[in-house]
Short mmCIF file of C-alpha atoms in Angstrom, two decimals:
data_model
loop_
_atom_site.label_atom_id
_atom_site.label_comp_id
_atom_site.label_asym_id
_atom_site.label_seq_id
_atom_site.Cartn_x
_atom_site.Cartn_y
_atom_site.Cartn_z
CA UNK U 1 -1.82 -10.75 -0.34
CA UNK U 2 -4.85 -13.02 0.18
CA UNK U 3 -7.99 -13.25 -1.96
CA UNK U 4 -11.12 -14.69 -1.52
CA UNK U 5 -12.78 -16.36 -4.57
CA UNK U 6 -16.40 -18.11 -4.67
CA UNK U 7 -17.76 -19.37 -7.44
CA UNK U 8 -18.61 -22.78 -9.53
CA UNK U 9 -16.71 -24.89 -7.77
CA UNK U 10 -17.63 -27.88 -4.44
CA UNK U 11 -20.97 -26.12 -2.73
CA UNK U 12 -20.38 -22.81 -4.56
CA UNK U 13 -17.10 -22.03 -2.99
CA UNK U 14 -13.98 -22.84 -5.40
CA UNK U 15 -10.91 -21.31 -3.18
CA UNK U 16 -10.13 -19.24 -0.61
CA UNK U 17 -7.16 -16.94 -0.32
CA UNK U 18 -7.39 -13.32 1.95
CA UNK U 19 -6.27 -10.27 0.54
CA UNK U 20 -3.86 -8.00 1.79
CA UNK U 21 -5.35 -4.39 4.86
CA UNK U 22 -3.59 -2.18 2.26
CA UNK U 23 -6.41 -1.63 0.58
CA UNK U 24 -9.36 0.61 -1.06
CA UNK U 25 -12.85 -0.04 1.01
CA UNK U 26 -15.50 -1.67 -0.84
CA UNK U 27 -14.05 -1.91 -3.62
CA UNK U 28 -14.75 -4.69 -6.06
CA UNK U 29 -13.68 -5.99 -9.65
CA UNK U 30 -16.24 -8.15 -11.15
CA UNK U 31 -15.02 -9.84 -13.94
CA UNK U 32 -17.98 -10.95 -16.10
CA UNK U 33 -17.17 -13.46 -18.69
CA UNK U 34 -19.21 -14.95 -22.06
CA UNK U 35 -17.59 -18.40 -21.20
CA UNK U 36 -17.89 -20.30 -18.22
CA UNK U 37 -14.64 -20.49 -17.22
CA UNK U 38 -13.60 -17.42 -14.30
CA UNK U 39 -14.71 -14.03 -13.76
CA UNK U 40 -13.40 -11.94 -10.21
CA UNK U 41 -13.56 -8.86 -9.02
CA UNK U 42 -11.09 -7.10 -6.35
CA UNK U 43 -9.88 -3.62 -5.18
CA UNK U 44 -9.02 -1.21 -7.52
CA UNK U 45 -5.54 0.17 -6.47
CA UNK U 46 -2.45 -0.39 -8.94
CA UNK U 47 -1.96 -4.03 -8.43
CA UNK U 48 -5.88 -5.04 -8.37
CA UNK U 49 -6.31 -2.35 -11.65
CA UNK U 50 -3.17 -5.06 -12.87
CA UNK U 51 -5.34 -7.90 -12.15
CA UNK U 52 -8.33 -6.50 -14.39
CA UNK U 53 -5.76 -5.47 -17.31
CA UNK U 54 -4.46 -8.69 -17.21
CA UNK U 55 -7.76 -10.38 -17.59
CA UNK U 56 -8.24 -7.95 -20.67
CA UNK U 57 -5.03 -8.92 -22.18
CA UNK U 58 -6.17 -12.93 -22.35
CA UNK U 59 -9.99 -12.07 -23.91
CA UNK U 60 -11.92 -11.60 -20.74
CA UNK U 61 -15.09 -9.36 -20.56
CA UNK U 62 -14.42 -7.04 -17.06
CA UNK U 63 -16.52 -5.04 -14.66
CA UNK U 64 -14.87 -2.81 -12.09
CA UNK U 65 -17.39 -1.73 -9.12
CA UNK U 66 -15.78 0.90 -6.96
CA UNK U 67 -16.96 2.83 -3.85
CA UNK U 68 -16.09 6.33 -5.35
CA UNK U 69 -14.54 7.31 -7.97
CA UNK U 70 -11.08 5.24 -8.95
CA UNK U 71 -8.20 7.54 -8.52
CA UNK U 72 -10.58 9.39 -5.30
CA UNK U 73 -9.50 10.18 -2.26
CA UNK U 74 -11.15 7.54 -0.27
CA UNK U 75 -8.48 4.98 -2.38
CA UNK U 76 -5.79 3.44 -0.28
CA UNK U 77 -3.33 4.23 -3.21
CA UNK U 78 -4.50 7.65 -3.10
CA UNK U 79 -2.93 8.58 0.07
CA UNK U 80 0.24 6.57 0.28
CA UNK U 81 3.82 7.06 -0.42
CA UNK U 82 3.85 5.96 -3.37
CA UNK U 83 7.05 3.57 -3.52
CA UNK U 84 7.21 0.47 -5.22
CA UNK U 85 9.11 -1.11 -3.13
CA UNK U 86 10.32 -4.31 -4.93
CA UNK U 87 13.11 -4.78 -1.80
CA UNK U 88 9.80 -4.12 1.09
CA UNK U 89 10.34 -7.76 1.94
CA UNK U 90 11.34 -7.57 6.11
CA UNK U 91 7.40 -8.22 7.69
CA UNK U 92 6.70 -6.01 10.36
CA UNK U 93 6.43 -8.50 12.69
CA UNK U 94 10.08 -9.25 14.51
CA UNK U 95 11.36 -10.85 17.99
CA UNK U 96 12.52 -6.88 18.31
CA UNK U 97 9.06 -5.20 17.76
CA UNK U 98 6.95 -8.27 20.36
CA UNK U 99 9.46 -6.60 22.95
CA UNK U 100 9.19 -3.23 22.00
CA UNK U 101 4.86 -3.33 21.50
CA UNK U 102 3.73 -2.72 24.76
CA UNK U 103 6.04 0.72 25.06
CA UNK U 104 5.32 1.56 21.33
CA UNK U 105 1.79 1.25 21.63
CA UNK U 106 0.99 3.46 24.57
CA UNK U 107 3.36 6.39 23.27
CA UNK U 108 0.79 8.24 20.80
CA UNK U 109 3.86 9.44 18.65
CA UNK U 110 5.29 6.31 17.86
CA UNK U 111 5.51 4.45 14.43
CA UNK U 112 2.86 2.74 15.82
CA UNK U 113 -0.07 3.30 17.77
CA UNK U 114 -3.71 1.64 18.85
CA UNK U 115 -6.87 3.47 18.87
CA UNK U 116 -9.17 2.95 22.01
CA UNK U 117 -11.94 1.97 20.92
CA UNK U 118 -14.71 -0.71 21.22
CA UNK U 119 -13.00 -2.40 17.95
CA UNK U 120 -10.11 -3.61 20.71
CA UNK U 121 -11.88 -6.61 21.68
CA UNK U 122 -12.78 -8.15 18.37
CA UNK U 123 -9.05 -7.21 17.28
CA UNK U 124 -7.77 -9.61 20.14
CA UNK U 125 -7.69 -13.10 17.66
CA UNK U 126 -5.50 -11.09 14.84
CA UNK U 127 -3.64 -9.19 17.18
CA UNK U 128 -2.26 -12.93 18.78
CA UNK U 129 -1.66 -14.37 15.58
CA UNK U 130 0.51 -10.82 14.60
CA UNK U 131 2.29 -11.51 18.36
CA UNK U 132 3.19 -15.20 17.06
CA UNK U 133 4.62 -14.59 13.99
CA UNK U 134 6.88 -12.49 15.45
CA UNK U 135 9.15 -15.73 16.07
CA UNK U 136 12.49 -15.82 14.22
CA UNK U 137 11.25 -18.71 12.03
CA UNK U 138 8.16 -17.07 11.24
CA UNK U 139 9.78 -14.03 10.49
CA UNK U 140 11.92 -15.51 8.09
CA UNK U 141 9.55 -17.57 6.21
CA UNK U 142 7.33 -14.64 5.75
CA UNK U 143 10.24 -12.46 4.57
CA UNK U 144 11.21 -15.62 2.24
CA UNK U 145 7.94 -15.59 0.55
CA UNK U 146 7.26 -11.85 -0.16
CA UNK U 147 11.16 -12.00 -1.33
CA UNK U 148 9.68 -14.44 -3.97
CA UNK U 149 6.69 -12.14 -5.03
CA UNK U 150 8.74 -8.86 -4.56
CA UNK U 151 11.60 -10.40 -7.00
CA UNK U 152 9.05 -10.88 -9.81
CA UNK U 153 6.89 -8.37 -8.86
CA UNK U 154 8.50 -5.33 -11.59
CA UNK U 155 8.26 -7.78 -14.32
CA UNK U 156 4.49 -8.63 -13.71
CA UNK U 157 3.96 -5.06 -14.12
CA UNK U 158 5.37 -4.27 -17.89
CA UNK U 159 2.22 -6.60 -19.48
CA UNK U 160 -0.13 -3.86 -17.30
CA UNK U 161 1.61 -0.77 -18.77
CA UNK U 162 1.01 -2.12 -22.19
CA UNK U 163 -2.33 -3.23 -21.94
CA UNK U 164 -3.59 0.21 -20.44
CA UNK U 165 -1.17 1.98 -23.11
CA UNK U 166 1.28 3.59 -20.43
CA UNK U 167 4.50 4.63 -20.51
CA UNK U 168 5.43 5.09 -16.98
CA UNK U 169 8.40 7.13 -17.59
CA UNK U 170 6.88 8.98 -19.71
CA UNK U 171 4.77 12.30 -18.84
CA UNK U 172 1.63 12.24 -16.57
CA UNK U 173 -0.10 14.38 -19.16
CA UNK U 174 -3.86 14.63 -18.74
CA UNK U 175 -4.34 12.67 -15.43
CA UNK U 176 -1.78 14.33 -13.55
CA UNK U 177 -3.88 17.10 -11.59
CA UNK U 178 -1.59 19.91 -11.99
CA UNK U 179 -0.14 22.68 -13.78
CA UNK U 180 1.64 22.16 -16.81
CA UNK U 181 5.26 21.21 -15.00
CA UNK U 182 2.94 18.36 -13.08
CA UNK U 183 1.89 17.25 -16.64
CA UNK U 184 5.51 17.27 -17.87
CA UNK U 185 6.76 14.85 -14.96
CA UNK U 186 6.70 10.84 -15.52
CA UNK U 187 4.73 8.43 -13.34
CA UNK U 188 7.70 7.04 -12.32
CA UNK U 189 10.73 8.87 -10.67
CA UNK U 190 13.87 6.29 -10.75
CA UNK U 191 15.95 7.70 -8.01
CA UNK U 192 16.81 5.28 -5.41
CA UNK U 193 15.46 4.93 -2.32
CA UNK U 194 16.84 5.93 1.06
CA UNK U 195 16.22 4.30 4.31
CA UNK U 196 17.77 6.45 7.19
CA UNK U 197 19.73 5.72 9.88
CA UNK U 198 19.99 7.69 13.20
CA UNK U 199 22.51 6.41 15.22
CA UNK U 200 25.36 3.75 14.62
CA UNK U 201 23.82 1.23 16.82
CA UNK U 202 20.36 1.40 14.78
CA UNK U 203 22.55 1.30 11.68
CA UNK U 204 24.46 -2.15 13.72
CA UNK U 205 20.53 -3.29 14.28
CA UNK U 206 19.42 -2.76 11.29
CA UNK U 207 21.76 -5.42 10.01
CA UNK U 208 19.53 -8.35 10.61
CA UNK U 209 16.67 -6.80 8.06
CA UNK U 210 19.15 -6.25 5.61
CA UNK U 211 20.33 -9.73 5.79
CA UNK U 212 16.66 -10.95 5.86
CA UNK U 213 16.60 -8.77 2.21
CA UNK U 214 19.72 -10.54 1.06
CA UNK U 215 18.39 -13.97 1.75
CA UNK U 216 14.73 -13.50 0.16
CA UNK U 217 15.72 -11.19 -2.75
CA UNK U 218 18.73 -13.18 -3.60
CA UNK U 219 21.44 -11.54 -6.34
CA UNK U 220 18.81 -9.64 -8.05
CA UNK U 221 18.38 -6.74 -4.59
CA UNK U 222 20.21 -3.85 -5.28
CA UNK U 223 21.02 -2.29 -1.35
CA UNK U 224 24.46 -0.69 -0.55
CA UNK U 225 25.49 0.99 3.05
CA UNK U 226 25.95 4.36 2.99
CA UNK U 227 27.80 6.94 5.85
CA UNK U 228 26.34 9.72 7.11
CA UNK U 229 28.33 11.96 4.61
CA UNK U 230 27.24 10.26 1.41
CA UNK U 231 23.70 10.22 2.72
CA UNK U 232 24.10 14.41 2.97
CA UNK U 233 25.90 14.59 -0.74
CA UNK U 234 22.59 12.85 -2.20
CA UNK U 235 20.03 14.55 0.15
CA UNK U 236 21.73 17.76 1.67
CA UNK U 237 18.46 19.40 2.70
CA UNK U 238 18.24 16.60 5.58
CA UNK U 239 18.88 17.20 9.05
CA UNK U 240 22.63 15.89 10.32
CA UNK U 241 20.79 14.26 13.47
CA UNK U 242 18.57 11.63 11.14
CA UNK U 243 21.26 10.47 9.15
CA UNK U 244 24.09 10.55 11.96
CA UNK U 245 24.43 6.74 11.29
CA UNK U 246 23.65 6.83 7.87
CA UNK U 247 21.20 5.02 5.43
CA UNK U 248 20.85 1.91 3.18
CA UNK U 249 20.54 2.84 -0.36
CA UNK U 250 18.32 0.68 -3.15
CA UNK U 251 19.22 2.17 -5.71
CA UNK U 252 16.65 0.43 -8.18
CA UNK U 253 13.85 2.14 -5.77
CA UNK U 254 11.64 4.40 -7.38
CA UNK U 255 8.26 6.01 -6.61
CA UNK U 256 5.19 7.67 -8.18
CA UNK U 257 4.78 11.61 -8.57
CA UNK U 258 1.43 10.83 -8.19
CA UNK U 259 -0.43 7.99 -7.19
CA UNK U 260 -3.67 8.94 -8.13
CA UNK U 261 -2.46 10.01 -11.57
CA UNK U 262 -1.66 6.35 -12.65
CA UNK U 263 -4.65 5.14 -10.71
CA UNK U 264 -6.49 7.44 -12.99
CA UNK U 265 -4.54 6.19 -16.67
CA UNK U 266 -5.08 2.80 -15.51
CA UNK U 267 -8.68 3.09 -15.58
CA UNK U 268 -8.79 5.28 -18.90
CA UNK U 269 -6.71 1.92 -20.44
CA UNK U 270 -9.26 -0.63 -18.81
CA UNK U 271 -12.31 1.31 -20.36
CA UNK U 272 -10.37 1.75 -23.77
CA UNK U 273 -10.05 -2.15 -23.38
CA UNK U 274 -13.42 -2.25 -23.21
CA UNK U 275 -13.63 -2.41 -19.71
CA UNK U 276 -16.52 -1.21 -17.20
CA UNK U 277 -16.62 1.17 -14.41
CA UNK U 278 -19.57 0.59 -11.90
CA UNK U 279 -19.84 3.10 -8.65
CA UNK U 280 -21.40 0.97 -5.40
CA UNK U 281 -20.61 -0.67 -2.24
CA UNK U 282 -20.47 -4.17 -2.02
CA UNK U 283 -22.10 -5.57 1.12
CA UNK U 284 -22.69 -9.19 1.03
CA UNK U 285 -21.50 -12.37 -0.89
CA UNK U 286 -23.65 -15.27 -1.79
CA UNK U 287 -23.19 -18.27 -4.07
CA UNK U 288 -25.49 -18.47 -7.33
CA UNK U 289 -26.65 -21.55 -8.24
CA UNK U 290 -27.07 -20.63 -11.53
CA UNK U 291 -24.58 -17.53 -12.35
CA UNK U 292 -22.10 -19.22 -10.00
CA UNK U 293 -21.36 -16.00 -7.87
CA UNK U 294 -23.66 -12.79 -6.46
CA UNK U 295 -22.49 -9.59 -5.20
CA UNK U 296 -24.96 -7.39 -3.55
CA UNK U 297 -24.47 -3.71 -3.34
CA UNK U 298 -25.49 -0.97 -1.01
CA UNK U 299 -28.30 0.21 -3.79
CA UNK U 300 -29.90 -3.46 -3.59
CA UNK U 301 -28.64 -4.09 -6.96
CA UNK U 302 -27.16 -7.71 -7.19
CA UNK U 303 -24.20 -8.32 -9.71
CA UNK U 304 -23.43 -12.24 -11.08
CA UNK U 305 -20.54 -13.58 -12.53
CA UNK U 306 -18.54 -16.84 -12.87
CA UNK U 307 -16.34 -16.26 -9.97
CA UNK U 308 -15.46 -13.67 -7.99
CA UNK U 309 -12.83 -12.70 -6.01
CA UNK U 310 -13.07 -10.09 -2.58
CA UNK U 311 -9.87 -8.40 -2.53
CA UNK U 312 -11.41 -4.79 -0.12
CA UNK U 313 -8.84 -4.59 2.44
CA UNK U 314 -9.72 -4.81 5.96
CA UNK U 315 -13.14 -4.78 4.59
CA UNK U 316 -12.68 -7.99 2.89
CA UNK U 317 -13.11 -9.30 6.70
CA UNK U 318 -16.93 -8.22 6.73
CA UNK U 319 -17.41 -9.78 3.26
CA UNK U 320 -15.85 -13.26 4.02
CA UNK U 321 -18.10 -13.33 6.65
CA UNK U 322 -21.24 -13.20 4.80
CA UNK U 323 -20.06 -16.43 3.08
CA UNK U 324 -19.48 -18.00 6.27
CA UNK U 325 -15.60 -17.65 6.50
CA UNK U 326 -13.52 -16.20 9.06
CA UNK U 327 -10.49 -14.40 8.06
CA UNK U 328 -7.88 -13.23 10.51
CA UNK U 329 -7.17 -9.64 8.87
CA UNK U 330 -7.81 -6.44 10.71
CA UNK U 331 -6.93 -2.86 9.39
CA UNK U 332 -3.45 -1.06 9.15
CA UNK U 333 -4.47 2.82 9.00
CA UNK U 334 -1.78 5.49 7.80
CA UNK U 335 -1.97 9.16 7.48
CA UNK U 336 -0.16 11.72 5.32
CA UNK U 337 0.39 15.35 5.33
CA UNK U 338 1.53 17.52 2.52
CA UNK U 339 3.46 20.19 2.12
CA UNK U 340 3.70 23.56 -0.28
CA UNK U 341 4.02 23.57 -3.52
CA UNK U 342 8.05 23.80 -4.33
CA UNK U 343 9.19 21.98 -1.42
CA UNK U 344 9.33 18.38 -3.71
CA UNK U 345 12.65 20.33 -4.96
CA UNK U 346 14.50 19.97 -1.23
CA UNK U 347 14.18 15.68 -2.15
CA UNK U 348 15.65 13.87 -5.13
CA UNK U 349 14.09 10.66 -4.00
CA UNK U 350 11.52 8.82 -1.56
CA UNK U 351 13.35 8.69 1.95
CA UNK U 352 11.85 6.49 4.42
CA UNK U 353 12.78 7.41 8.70
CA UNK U 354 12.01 4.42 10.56
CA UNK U 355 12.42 5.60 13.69
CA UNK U 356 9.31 8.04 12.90
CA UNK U 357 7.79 5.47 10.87
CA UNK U 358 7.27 7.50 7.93
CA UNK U 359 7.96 8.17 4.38
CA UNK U 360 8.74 11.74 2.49
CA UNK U 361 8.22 11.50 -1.09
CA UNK U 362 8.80 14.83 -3.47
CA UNK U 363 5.46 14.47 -5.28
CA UNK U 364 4.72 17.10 -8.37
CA UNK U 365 2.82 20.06 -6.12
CA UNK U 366 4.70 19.27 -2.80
CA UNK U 367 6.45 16.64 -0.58
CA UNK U 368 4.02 14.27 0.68
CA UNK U 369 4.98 12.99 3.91
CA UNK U 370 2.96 9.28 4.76
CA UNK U 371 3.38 6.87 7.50
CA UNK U 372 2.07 6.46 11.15
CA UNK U 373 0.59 3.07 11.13
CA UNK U 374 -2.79 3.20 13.68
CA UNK U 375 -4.54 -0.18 14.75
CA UNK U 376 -7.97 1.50 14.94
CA UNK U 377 -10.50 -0.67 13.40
CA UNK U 378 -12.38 0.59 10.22
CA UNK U 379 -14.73 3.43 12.06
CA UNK U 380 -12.76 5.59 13.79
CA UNK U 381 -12.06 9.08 13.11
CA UNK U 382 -8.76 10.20 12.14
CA UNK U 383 -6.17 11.50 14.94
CA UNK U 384 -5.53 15.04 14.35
CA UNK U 385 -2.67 14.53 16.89
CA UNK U 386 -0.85 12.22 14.32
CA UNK U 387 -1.13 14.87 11.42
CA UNK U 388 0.49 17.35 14.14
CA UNK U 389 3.28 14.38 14.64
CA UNK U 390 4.19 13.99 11.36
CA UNK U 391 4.67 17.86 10.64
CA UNK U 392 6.93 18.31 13.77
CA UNK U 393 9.07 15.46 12.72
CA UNK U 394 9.42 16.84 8.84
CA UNK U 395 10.14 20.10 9.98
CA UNK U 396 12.88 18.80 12.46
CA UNK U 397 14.14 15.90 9.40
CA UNK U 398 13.91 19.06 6.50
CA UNK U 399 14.35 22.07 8.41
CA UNK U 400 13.05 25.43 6.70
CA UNK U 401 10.34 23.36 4.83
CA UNK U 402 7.59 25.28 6.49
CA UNK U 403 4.05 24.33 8.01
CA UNK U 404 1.95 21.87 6.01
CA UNK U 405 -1.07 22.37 3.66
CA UNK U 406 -3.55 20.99 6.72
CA UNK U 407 -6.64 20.93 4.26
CA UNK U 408 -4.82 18.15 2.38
CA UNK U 409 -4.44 15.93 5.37
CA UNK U 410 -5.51 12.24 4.86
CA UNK U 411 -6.29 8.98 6.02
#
């Protein structure tokens, strides 16, 4: 996670530190402040919403700029799987995967896939770094230091919950979008976590992650092996072939019913905090000699503050630039399908298949099924092929669930 912050400091520019592909586009907290001391702005999914609420908490004056609406559908929280996954600390760089890539990325149903497109060639610079961090020592330091962030990461989130005035396992109430059972469920569904299996050799190879999630998550990871049978007494409505070698449990896992429902309460806290929400498109950076900071938006509107901090994603790439900074950060895209109301009763809990590359999570109004990682640049169209992907591989993981709801498809 990797921010970029201008302001008051040497020349204008006080640090730099790049923020993290998974991430809304354009999005932008400014955070304007009556003293001279800091004011940001960054993306407004759960964890950048955090960083505005936590501002709040300690007296600052906030403005939250947005592409669309917070909570909308073009929000990267809006479409994922909606796990917070405190034990996510194995990078998805390995020695394994550099061997695997070149097979991988030439199959169009794999876990992982590259557009063709003109985008290729500028992805070339990132896409060598991503090849040489797939070392064993890099691997390990990176899993080392998200096992640091990951291990405090639940506790950073309680002062959030209480500034915005949630209970997250409480009911969604008002900013769920459903029926009244929707409204009745909690943010937060504390069920565990299962990571699946297929065959006893993946289970054997999936031995070095686990140990990677042992060394950077320390006594406090909660992970247990399970067989194939106690996989099937928790989750019986799963196919026998995907958990033939059976799973690792976390049984502190939990996920979202959904994602744009606490996306949506955060924002109702920030502006009952006496927060501001501000619809544009931030397009270039510049250092103020006066304010300290300038963000332009797409209407030609400027906004000044203190300091600010880019925190868009992929699209934090473009911004950086107008600064003068390169940034080696190019864009993860994932997909989900979802499925008819009811079927979020065949799942108790968010179960992740790796060998699809894809999570199912029983959302209130249907499973939502998210994964397929696409290097494809930030233009692209979506893949209608991957939608089709992901659907064949539920129905064959959860047979009997039935075709998908393909006007809810998303990237």
């Amino acid at each position: 996670y990797t921010l970029e912050l201008l302001g008051r400091g040497p020349r204008g520019l006080r640090a730099t530190i790049f923020c993290s592909p998974h991430s809304t586009p354009h999005s932008i907290l400014s955070l304007l402040s009556q003293s001279k001391d800091t004011c940001d702005w960054a993306r407004p999914r759960p964890g950048k919403l955090s960083c505005a609420l936590h501002l709040q908490r300690i007296g600052r004056r906030v403005v939250l700029v947005d592409r669309g609406s917070v909570g909308g559908a073009q929000s990267a929280s809006y479409g994922n799987a909606g796990t917070m996954a405190c034990y996510a600390n194995v990078p998805t760089n390995s020695p394994s995967l550099f061997r695997k890539l070149p097979g991988m990325l030439l199959d169009p149903s794999s876990p992982l896939s590259v557009r063709v497109t003109p985008h290729l060639v500028s992805m070339l610079p990132w896409a060598a770094l991503f090849a040489w961090h797939c070392r064993p020592s890099a691997v390990e330091h990176t899993a080392d230091a998200l096992g640091a962030l990951l291990a405090r990461a639940e506790a950073g989130y309680e002062p959030v919950w209480k500034q915005a005035g949630i209970d997250v396992d409480g009911p969604m109430g008002e900013h769920a979008s459903g029926d009244e059972f929707a409204r009745s469920r909690p943010y937060a569904v504390r069920k565990g976590y299962l990571l699946l299996q297929r065959t006893e050799e993946m289970m054997r190879a999936s031995e070095a992650g686990a140990a990677l999630r042992r060394r950077g998550l320390g006594d406090g990871l909660k992970m247990e092996a399970l067989t194939a049978d106690e996989v099937l007494a928790l989750e019986p409505a799963l196919s026998d072939r995907v958990v033939a070698g059976g799973a690792w449990y976390f049984s502190d896992g939990w996920f979202l019913s959904e994602p744009a429902a606490l996306l949506r309460a955060l924002v109702a806290g920030f502006e009952a905090g006496g927060g501001v929400v501000r619809e544009g498109e931030a397009t270039h950076l510049r250092a103020d000699a006066t304010a300290g900071a300038a963000v332009k938006l797409d209407d030609g509107s400027e906004l000044v503050a203190d300091d600010v901090v880019v925190a868009a994603g992929a699209h934090s790439k473009a911004l950086a630039a107008s600064i003068g900074d390169w940034v080696p950060l190019d864009t993860e895209r994932g997909y989900h399908v979802a499925f008819a109301r009811g079927t979020e009763s065949l799942l108790t809990r968010a179960v992740c298949d790796p060998t699809e590359g894809f999570i199912a999570s029983p959302m209130a109004g249907g499973l939502r099924v998210a994964g397929k990682v696409e290097l494809g640049g930030l233009r692209a169209p979506a893949d209608a092929s991957r939608y089709n992907e992901i659907e064949r591989a539920t129905c064959a993981m959860i047979p009997g669930i039935g075709a998908r709801r393909e006007e809810e498809d998303w990237l």
